[in-house]
Coordinates of C-alpha atoms in Angstrom, one line a residue:
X28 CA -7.6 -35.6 -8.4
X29 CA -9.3 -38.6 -6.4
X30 CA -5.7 -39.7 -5.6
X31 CA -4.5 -36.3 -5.0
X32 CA -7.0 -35.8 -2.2
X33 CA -6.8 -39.3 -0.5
X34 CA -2.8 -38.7 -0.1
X35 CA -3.2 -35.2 0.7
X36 CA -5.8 -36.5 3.8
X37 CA -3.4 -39.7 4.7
X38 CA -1.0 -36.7 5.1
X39 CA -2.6 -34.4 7.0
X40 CA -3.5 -36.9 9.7
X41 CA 0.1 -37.5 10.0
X42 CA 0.2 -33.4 10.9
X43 CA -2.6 -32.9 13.1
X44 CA -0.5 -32.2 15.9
X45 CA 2.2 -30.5 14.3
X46 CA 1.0 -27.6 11.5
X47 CA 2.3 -28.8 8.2
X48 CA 3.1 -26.7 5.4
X49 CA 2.1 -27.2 1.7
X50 CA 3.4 -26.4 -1.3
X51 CA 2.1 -25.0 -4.7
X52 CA 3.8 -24.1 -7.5
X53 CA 2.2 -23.8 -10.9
X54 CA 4.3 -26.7 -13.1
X55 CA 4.0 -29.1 -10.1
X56 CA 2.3 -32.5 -9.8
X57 CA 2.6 -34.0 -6.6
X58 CA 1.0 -33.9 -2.9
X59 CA 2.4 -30.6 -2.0
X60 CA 4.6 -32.0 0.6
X61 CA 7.6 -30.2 -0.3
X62 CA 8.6 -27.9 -3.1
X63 CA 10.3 -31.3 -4.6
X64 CA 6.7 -32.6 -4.6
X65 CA 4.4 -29.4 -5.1
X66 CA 1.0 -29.8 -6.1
X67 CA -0.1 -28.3 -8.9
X68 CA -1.5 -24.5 -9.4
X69 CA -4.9 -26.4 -10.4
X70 CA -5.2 -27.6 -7.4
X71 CA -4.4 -24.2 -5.2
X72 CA -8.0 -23.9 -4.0
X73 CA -8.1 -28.0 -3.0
X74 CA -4.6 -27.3 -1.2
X75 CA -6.7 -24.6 0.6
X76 CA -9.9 -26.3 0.9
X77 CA -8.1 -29.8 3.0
X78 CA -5.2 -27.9 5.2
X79 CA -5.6 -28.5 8.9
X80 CA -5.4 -25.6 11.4
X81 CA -2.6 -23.7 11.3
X82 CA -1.4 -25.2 8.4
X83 CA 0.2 -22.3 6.2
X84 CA -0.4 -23.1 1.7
X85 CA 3.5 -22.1 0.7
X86 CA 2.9 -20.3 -3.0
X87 CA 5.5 -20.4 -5.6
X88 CA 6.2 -17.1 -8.1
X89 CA 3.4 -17.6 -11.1
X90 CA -0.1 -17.0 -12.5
X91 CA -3.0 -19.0 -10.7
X92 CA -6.2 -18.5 -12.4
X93 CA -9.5 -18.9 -10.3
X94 CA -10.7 -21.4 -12.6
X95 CA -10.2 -23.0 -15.7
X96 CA -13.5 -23.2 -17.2
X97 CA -15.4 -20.2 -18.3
X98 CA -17.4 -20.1 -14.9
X99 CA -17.2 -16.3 -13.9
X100 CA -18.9 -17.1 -10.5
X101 CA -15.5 -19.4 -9.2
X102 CA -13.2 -17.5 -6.9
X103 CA -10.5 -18.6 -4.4
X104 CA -11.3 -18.2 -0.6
X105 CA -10.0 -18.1 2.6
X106 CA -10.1 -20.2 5.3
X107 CA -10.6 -19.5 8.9
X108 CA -6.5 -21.0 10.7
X109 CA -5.0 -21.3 7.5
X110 CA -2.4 -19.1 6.1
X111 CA -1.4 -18.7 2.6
X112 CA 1.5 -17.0 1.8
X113 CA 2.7 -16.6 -2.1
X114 CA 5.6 -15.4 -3.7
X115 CA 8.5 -17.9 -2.6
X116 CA 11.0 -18.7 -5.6
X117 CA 11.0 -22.7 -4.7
X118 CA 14.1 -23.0 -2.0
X119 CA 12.8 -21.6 1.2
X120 CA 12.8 -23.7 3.8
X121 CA 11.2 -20.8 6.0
X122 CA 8.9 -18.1 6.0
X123 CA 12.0 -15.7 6.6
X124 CA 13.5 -16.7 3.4
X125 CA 11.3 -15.3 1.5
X126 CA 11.6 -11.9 -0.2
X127 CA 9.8 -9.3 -1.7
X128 CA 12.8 -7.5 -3.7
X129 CA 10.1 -6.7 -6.1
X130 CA 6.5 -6.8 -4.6
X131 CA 4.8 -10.1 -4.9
X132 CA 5.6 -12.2 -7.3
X133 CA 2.5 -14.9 -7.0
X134 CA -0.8 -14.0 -8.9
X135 CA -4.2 -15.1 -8.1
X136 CA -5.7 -13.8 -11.5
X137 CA -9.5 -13.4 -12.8
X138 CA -8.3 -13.2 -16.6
X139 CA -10.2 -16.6 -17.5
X140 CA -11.5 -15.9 -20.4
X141 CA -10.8 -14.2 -24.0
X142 CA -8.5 -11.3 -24.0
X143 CA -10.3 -7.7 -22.8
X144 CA -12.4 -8.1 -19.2
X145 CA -15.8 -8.7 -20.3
X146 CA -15.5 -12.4 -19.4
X147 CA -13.5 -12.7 -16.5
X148 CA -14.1 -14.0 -13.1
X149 CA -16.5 -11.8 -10.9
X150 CA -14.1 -11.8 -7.9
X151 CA -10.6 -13.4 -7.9
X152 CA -10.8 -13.7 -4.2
X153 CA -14.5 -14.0 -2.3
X154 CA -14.6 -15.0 1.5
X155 CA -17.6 -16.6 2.8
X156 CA -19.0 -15.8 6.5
X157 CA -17.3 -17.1 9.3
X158 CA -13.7 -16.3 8.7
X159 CA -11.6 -13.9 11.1
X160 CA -8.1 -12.8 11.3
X161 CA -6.6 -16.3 11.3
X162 CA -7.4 -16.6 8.2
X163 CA -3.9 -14.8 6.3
X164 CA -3.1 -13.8 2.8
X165 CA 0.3 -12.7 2.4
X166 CA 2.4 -12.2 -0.8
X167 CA -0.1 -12.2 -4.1
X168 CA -1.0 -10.2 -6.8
X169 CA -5.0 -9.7 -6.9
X170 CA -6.0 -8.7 -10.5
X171 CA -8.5 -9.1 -13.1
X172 CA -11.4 -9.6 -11.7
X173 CA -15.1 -7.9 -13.2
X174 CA -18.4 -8.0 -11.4
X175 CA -20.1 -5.8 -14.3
X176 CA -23.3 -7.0 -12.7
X177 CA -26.3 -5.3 -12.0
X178 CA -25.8 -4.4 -8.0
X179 CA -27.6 -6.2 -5.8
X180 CA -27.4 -6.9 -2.4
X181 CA -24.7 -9.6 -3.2
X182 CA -23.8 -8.9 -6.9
X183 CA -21.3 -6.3 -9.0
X184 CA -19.3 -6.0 -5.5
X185 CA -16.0 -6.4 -5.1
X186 CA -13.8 -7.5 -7.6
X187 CA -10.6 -8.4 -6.1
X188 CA -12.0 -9.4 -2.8
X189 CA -14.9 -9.9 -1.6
X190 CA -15.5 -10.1 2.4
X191 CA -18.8 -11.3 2.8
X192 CA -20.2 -10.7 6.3
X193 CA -23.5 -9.7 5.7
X194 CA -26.7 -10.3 7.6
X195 CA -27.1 -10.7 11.4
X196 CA -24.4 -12.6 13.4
X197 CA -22.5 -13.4 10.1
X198 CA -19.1 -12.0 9.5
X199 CA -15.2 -11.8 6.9
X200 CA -12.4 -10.5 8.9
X201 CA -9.3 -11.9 7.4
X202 CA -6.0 -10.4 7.5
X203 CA -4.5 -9.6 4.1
X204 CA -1.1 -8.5 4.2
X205 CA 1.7 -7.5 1.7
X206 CA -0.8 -7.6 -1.7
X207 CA -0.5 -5.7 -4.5
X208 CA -4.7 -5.6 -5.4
X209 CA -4.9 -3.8 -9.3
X210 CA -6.9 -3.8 -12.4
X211 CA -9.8 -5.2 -10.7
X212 CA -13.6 -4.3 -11.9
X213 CA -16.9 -3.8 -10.1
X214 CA -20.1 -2.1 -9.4
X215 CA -18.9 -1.0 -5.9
X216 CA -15.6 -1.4 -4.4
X217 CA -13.7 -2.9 -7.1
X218 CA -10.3 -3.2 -5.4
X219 CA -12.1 -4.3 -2.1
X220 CA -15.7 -5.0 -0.9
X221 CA -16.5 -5.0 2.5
X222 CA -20.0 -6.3 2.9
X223 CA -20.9 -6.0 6.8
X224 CA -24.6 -5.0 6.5
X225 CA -28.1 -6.1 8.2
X226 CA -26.0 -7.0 11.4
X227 CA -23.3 -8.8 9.4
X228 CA -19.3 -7.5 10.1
X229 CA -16.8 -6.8 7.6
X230 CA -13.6 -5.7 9.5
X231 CA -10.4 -7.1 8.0
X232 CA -7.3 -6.1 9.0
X233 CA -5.1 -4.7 5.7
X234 CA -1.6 -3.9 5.9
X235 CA 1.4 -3.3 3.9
X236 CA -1.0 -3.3 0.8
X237 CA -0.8 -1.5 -2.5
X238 CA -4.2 -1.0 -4.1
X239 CA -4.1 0.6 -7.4
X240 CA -5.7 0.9 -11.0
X241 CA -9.0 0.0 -9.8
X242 CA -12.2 0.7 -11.4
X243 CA -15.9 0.9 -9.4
X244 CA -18.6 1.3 -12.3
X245 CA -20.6 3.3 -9.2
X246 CA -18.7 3.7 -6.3
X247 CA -15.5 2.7 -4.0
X248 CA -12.7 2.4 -6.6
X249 CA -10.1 1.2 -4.1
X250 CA -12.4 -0.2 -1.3
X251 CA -15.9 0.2 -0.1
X252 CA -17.4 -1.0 3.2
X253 CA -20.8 -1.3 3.0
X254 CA -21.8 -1.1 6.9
X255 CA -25.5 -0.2 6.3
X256 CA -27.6 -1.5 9.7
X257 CA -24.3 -3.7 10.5
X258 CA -20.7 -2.9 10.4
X259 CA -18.2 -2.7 8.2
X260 CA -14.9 -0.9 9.5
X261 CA -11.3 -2.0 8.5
X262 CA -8.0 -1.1 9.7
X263 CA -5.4 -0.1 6.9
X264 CA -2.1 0.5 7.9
X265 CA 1.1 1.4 5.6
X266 CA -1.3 1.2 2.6
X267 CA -1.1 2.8 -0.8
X268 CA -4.7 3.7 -2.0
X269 CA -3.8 5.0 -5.5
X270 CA -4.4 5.6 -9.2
X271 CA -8.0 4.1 -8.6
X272 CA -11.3 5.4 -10.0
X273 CA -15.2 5.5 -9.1
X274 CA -17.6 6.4 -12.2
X275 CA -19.8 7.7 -9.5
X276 CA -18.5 8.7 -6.0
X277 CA -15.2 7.7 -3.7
X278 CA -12.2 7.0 -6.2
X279 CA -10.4 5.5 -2.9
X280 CA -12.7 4.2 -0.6
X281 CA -16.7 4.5 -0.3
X282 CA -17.6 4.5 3.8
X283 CA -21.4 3.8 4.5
X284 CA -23.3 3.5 7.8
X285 CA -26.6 4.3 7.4
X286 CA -29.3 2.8 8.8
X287 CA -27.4 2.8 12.1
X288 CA -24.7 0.6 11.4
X289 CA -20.6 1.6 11.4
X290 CA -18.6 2.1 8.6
X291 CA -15.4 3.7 11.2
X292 CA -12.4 2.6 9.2
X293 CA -9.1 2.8 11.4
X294 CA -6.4 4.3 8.5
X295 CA -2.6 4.4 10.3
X296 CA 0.6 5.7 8.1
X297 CA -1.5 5.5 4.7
X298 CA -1.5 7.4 1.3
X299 CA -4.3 8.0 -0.5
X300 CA -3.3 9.8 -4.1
X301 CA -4.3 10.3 -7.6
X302 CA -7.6 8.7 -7.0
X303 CA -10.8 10.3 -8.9
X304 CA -14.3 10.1 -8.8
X305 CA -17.3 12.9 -9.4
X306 CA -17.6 13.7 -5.5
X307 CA -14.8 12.6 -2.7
X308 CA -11.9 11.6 -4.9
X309 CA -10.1 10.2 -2.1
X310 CA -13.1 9.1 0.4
X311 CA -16.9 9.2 0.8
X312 CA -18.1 9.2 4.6
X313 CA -22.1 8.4 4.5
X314 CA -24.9 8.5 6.6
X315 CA -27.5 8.3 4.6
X316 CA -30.3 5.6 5.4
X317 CA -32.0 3.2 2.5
X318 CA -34.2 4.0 1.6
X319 CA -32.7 7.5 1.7
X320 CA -33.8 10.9 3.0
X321 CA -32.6 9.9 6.4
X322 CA -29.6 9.8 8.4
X323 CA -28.5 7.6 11.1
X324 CA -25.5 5.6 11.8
X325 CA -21.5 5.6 12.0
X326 CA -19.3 6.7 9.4
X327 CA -16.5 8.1 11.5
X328 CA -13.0 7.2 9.5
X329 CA -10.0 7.7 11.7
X330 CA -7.1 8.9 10.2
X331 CA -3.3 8.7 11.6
X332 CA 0.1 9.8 9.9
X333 CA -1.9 9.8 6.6
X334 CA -1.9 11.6 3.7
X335 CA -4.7 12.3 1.4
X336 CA -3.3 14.8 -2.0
X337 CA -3.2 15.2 -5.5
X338 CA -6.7 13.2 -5.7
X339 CA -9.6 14.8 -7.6
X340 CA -13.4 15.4 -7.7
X341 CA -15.2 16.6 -10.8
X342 CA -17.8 17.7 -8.6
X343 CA -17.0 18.3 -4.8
X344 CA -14.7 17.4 -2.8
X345 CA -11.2 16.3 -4.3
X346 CA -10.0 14.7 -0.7
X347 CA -12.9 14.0 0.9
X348 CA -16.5 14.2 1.3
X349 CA -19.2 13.8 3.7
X350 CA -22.6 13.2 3.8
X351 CA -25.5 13.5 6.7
X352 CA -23.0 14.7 9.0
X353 CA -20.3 12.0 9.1
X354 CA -16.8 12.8 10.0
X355 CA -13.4 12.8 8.9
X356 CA -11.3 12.5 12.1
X357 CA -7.2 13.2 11.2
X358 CA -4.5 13.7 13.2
X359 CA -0.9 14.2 12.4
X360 CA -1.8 13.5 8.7
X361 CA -0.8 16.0 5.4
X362 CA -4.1 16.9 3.8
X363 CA -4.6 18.9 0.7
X364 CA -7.3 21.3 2.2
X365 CA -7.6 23.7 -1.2
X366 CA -11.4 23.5 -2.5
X367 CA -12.9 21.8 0.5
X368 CA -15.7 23.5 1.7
X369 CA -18.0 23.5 4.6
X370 CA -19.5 20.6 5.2
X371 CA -16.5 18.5 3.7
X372 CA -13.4 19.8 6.5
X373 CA -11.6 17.6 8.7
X374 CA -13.6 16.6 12.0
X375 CA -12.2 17.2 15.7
X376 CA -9.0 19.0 17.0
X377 CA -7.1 18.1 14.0
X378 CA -3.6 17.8 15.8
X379 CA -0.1 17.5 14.5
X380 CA -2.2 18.3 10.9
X381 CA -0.2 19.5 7.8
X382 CA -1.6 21.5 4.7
X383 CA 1.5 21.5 2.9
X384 CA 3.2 19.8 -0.4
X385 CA 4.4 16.3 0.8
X386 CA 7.0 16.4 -1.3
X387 CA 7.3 12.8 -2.9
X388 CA 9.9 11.4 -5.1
X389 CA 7.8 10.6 -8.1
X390 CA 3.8 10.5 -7.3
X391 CA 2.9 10.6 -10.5
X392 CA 5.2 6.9 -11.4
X393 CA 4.0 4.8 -7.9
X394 CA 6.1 2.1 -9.1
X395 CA 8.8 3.9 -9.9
X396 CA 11.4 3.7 -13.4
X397 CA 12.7 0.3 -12.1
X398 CA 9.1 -1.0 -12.8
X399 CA 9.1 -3.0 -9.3
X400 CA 7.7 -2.3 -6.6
X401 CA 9.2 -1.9 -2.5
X402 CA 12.3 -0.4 -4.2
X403 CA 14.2 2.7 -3.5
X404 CA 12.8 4.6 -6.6
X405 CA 9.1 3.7 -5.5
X406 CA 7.1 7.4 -6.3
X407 CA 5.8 7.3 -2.9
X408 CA 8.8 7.8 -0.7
X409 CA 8.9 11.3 0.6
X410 CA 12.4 13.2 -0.6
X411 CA 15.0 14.3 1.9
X412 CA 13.0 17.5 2.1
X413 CA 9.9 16.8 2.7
X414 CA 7.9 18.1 5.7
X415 CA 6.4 14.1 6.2
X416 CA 9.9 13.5 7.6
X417 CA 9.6 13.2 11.8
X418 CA 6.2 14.6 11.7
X419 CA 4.2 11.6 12.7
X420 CA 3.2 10.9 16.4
X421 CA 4.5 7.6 17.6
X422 CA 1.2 6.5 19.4
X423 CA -0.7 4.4 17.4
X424 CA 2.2 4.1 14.8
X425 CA 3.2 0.8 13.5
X426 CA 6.9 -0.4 14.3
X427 CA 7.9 -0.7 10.3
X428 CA 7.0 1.1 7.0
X429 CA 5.3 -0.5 4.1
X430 CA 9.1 -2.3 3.0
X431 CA 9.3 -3.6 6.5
X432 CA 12.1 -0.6 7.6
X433 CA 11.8 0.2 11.3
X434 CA 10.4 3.7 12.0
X435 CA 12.7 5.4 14.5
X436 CA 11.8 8.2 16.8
X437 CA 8.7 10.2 15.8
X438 CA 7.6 8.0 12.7
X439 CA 7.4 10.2 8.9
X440 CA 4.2 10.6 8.0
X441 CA 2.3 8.2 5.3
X442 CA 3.2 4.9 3.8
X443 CA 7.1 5.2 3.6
X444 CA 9.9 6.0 6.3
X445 CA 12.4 8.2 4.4
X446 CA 15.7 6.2 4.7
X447 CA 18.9 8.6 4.4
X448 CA 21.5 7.4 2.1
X449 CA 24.4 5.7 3.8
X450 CA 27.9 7.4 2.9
X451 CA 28.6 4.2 0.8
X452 CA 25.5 5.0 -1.5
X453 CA 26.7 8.2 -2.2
X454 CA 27.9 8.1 -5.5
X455 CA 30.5 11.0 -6.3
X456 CA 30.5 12.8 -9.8
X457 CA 32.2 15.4 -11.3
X458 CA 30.6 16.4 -14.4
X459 CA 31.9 19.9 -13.5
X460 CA 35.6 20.2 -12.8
X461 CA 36.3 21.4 -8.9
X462 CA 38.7 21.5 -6.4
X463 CA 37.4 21.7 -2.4
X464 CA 40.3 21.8 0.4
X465 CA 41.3 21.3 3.0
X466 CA 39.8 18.0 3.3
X467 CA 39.0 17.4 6.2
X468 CA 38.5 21.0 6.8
X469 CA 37.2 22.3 10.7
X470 CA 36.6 26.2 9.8
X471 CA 37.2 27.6 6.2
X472 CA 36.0 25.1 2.9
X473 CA 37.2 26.4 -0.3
X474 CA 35.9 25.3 -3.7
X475 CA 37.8 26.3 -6.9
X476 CA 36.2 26.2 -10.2
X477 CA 38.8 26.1 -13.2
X478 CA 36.9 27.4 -16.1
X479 CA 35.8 30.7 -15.0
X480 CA 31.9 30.4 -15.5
X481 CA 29.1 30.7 -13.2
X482 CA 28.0 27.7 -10.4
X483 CA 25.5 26.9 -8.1
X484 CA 27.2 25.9 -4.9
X485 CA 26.0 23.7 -2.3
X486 CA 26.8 22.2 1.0
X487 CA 23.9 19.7 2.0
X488 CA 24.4 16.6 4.7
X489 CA 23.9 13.0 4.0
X490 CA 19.8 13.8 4.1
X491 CA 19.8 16.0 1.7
X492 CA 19.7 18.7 3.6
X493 CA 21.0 22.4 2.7
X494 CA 23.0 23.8 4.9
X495 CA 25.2 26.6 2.3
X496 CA 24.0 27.8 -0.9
X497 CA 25.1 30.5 -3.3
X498 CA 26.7 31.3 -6.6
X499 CA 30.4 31.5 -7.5
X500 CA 33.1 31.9 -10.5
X501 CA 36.4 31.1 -9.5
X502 CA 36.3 30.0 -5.6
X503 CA 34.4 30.0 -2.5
X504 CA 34.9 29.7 0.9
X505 CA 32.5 28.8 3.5
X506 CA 32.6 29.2 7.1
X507 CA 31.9 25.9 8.6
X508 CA 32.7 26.5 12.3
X509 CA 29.0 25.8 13.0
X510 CA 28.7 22.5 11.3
X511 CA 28.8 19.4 13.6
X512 CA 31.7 16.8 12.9
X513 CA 30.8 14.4 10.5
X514 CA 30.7 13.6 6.5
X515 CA 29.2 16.3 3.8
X516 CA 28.7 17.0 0.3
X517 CA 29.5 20.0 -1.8
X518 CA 27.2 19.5 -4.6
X519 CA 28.0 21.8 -7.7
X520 CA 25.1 23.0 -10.4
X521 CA 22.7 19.8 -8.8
X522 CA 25.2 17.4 -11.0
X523 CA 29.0 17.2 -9.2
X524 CA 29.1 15.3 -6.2
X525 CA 32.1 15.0 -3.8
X526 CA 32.2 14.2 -0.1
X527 CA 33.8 16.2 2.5
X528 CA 34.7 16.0 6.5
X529 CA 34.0 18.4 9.0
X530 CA 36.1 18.3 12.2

């Protein structure tokens, strides 16, 4: 190790002026000059520890544990001008290069113990004061972690990352991009903690994020942000806040600013679903002072092209709910509004607001059958039908979707941008036998069935649109004077497929 660090210093003198980049990749053994000579996954934290400013830690695909001795207090942590990225396969020579065909690929894992989560790390990830957006994480896997610790005002919080900018002055803004945070444990905020209080700030900035699976013994399943008498507001955009849990209040995220701090959160193009708890399945907005019986403070969430459905409350609130007269302050977002009562209803003008069905492909399989994640079959990506499509405002909207696809015009509401199939992925099939002419056709389309029996016809466009629909036994034919030029599909009982042109 002694060697290890004297080269690794030796090296980064010869970079002061020029970032360097170092690699890590969990068989390797050398300096972490290249990915030839990668340092070891031992030695992530060192790697970390002794890069210069602006250096960026390159992370091969693989499992790094936070220690390996049975020390649950060890965690990684961030470093204020340093970026580590994770999930390269071991050839890039550029950040471009890399690819997330399947989510991230690099793990920074808690699981350091016997098998079950009574012995793992308290946080795989815990950020001490003084760190602020320089400070990147890009490309991991956070899992594993369990602070099943009696709360206090530093323990049982925040088992996959903990931001730590509490007290006066202090403060843990790091940017965390492109992670997959799941299976994570904790009193409060299991997915995320972010710990701004007593003058302290806890304000990262979260993006293309899937946080999922997570379990808060108390409260904040996905994320809590603990702004009491300081602040703790985060920005989430193109986020997937799912599938998490809270014993006790806020399966998706816990928002506290009592004691007149903030705990605003800024939540752009974000889906918060299947999360449960007692009260506020989705989110808690809280006012309450400490001791309580008070209320002072900030908790003002601001929600854009978001969508907050299918999560549930065995008490009240399945959405949302707020105490001591906090808000819940959406606009052009899709929000389940069956059950919530007065004082738990959505705060200000509400404009561009849906209370509809979003109409996803799969909610109820995130990840989707392929088992990977940023993928076509993701359970989160609204269906060519769905009223998300175009409904978002563009102000405020970020310039790509959760998979990195530009959004175009008015942006679709939530995580996803619906992508319409391309002519070449339309795949034709005719499980039932038919016969369409002409083809191209510009005013009369005919379909001819040859065994006699009874069919659902359809003419839809390349979005899945319906334009025609009716039922037929021998043949059809459609007017299609008022169809623009331009490919189609006659689509026969839900299971034929064929294309056709209008023109």
């Amino acid at each position: 190790m002694r060697i290890l660090l004297l080269t690794f210093l030796s090296l980064t003198s010869c970079f002061t002026l020029n970032a360097a980049i170092w690699h890590v990749s969990p068989s390797g053994s050398g300096n972490g000059s290249s990915w030839a000579n990668a340092a070891p996954g031992n030695d992530l934290q060192t790697i970390i520890d002794n890069a210069a400013i602006n250096d960026q830690v390159w992370v091969m695909c693989g499992t790094y544990f936070t220690t390996n001795t049975s020390d649950r207090s060890i965690a990684f942590h961030m470093r204020t001008s340093v970026a580590i990225y994770g999930s390269f396969t071991g050839t890039e020579t550029t950040l471009s290069q890399r690819a997330l065909t399947c989510g991230p690929c690099s793990s920074l894992s808690g699981e350091i113990g016997s098998a079950g989560n009574t012995d793992n790390s308290y946080h795989v990830v815990s950020n001490p004061t003084g760190i602020d957006n320089s400070a990147i994480l890009d490309g991991f896997i956070i899992e594993n972690a369990n602070d099943d610790r009696a709360p206090t005002i530093t323990d049982g919080l925040g088992g996959g990352i903990y931001n730590n900018g509490g007290y006066g002055g202090n403060s843990s803004n790091p940017t965390i991009r492109n992670c997959l945070i799941r299976n994570n444990f904790a009193q409060f905020g299991a997915g995320i903690f972010n710990s701004g209080h007593s003058g302290g700030t806890a304000s990262p900035v979260i993006s293309n994020c899937i946080i999922t699976g997570n379990t808060a013994y108390l409260g904040g399943g996905g994320i809590d942000n603990f702004g009491l008498a300081g602040n703790a507001s985060p920005t989430l955009t193109n986020c997937l806040i799912v599938d998490n849990t809270a014993l006790d209040r806020a399966g998706g995220m816990y928002c506290w600013g009592g004691n007149n701090g903030n705990a605003n959160p800024t939540i752009v193009n974000c889906v918060f679903a299947n999360n449960t708890a007692i009260d506020g399945g989705g989110l808690v907005s809280d006012r309450e002072n400490s001791p309580p019986g008070s209320f002072s403070g900030n908790s003002n969430p601001t929600i854009l092209n978001s969508v907050f459905w299918g999560n549930a409350a065995s008490g009240t609130g399945d959405q949302f709910f707020l105490i001591g007269n906090a808000t819940f302050n959406a606009t052009y977002s899709d929000i389940d509004l069956i059950g919530q009562t007065n004082p738990h209803i959505v705060t200000g003008p509400a404009t561009g607001n849906l209370n509809i069905n979003p109409q996803f492909s799969s909610p109820l399989n995130a990840i989707g059958t392929d088992n990977c994640w940023l993928t076509s079959d993701d359970g989160f990506i609204p269906q060519s039908s769905s009223p998300l499509i175009n409904a978002g405002t563009l102000s405020g909207a970020p310039a790509s979707d959760i998979r990195d696809s530009l959004r175009t015009g008015n942006p679709d509401i939530g995580a996803y941008e619906y992508q319409a199939p391309s002519v070449a992925d339309v795949h034709e099939s005719e499980i039932v036998s038919f016969i369409h002419s002409p083809n191209p056709a510009s005013e009369l389309l005919t379909i001819t069935f040859q065994d006699g029996e009874l069919h659902v016809l359809e003419l839809v466009d390349l979005t899945g649109k319906m334009l025609f629909s009716s039922e037929a036994l021998q043949n059809q034919s459609v007017d299609i004077r008022s169809f623009n030029n331009g490919i189609y599909l006659v689509r026969i009982d839900g299971v034929s497929v064929k294309k056709w042109v209008k023109e």
